[in-house]
XYZ file of C-alpha atoms in Angstrom:
156
model
C 51.134 99.287 39.664
C 53.295 99.935 42.695
C 55.398 103.073 42.392
C 57.351 102.462 45.582
C 59.919 100.308 43.790
C 60.450 102.895 41.021
C 60.041 106.271 42.728
C 62.202 107.785 45.458
C 61.773 110.864 47.621
C 64.866 112.385 45.967
C 63.196 112.121 42.564
C 59.864 113.666 43.576
C 59.734 117.465 43.371
C 56.888 119.949 43.571
C 56.668 123.619 42.569
C 59.899 123.749 40.559
C 60.597 126.795 38.414
C 61.735 126.191 34.847
C 60.628 127.828 31.636
C 61.605 125.466 28.826
C 61.319 121.865 27.732
C 65.098 121.558 27.531
C 65.665 122.880 31.051
C 62.994 120.691 32.678
C 64.468 117.606 30.981
C 67.950 118.613 32.167
C 66.547 118.803 35.694
C 64.899 115.393 35.306
C 68.272 113.983 34.186
C 69.960 115.590 37.188
C 67.467 113.969 39.574
C 67.627 110.596 37.800
C 71.417 110.613 38.069
C 70.985 110.398 41.871
C 69.324 107.003 41.391
C 71.563 105.994 38.494
C 75.034 107.244 39.473
C 76.633 104.931 36.914
C 75.092 107.055 34.149
C 76.210 110.607 33.417
C 73.423 113.210 33.496
C 74.205 113.946 29.842
C 73.464 110.329 28.837
C 70.097 110.423 30.608
C 69.259 113.804 29.090
C 70.211 112.614 25.596
C 67.958 109.537 25.938
C 65.018 111.740 26.941
C 65.686 114.228 24.132
C 66.084 111.453 21.547
C 62.587 110.243 22.437
C 61.181 113.801 22.264
C 62.599 114.147 18.735
C 60.386 111.234 17.691
C 57.348 113.138 18.966
C 56.344 114.929 22.111
C 55.603 112.872 25.195
C 53.073 115.515 26.246
C 49.904 113.411 26.474
C 47.483 116.283 27.057
C 45.774 117.773 30.062
C 48.996 119.428 31.232
C 50.808 116.083 31.582
C 53.976 114.735 29.959
C 55.559 111.315 30.352
C 59.099 111.692 28.999
C 60.810 108.346 28.793
C 63.898 106.599 27.568
C 65.518 103.208 27.393
C 69.091 102.919 28.626
C 71.387 99.910 28.590
C 72.904 100.570 32.036
C 69.554 100.732 33.829
C 68.670 97.488 35.620
C 65.163 98.353 36.853
C 62.679 101.158 36.055
C 63.317 104.560 37.628
C 60.694 107.316 37.845
C 61.249 111.029 38.278
C 58.124 112.994 39.155
C 58.302 116.780 38.838
C 55.542 119.377 39.117
C 56.322 122.774 37.646
C 54.961 125.853 39.382
C 54.268 127.372 35.966
C 53.236 125.316 32.955
C 55.836 124.937 30.185
C 55.283 124.743 26.432
C 56.028 121.102 25.624
C 54.470 120.498 22.190
C 51.801 118.335 23.831
C 49.184 116.656 21.644
C 46.515 119.120 22.820
C 48.854 122.133 22.407
C 48.443 122.919 26.121
C 51.391 123.787 28.348
C 52.559 121.068 30.749
C 53.084 121.252 34.503
C 53.121 117.569 35.523
C 56.113 115.515 34.348
C 56.541 111.842 35.103
C 59.772 110.650 33.503
C 60.468 106.938 33.148
C 63.859 105.357 32.543
C 63.689 101.698 31.584
C 66.301 99.030 30.832
C 66.665 98.956 27.049
C 65.940 95.220 26.813
C 62.654 95.352 28.766
C 60.127 96.422 26.143
C 57.112 94.908 27.931
C 58.083 96.596 31.221
C 58.383 99.852 29.307
C 54.889 99.576 27.822
C 53.289 98.368 31.063
C 54.874 101.192 33.084
C 53.837 103.848 30.548
C 50.266 102.546 30.528
C 50.123 102.408 34.325
C 51.385 105.982 34.718
C 48.955 107.248 32.064
C 46.082 105.453 33.836
C 47.113 106.866 37.228
C 47.388 110.415 35.867
C 44.047 110.182 34.087
C 42.382 110.549 37.503
C 41.244 114.183 37.580
C 41.017 114.331 41.375
C 44.606 113.107 41.649
C 46.018 115.597 39.132
C 44.162 118.409 40.902
C 45.776 117.396 44.203
C 49.189 117.061 42.543
C 48.973 120.614 41.212
C 48.147 122.039 44.656
C 50.413 119.935 46.848
C 52.454 121.770 49.487
C 55.778 119.918 49.573
C 57.955 117.267 47.942
C 57.225 114.870 50.832
C 53.446 115.328 50.506
C 53.684 114.734 46.747
C 55.688 111.556 47.278
C 53.160 110.229 49.825
C 50.201 111.147 47.604
C 51.680 109.261 44.640
C 52.463 106.181 46.706
C 48.989 106.119 48.238
C 47.243 106.461 44.878
C 49.422 103.854 43.182
C 48.710 101.363 45.987
C 44.973 102.054 45.728
C 45.089 101.557 41.966
C 47.029 98.304 42.392
C 44.453 96.941 44.849
C 41.501 97.452 42.469
């Protein structure tokens, strides 16, 4: 999986400070809007919240992969945010979450949706990577780390 086509520097943030699920998802929507200016932030936020109402996207280990399908999205967009303090997110292991990788997918691309989710989950299952993500010094370093690891994973 190559993140470079889905992730931008503007949508990669480290050490953010939020204290609730709602507020972190609002921030994700705000960042995603920069890549999807045709969509209001509220539409993006509502898509993410609608998915959360079906069940938490907190997959355990302090990681959440919020996602949504939107009709005005033409190709997948990722927003990667690391919270300075972990947030209660109703994750499957009941642990607070500090790594958020949000995915916005075109609503008619179900296979892309599943493949992207699986690829992100596989990437974030690497303990050494998540440790580095949690201790990264800047947004730029986080962006470079993610690109490097996704390229390594794609070459295996």
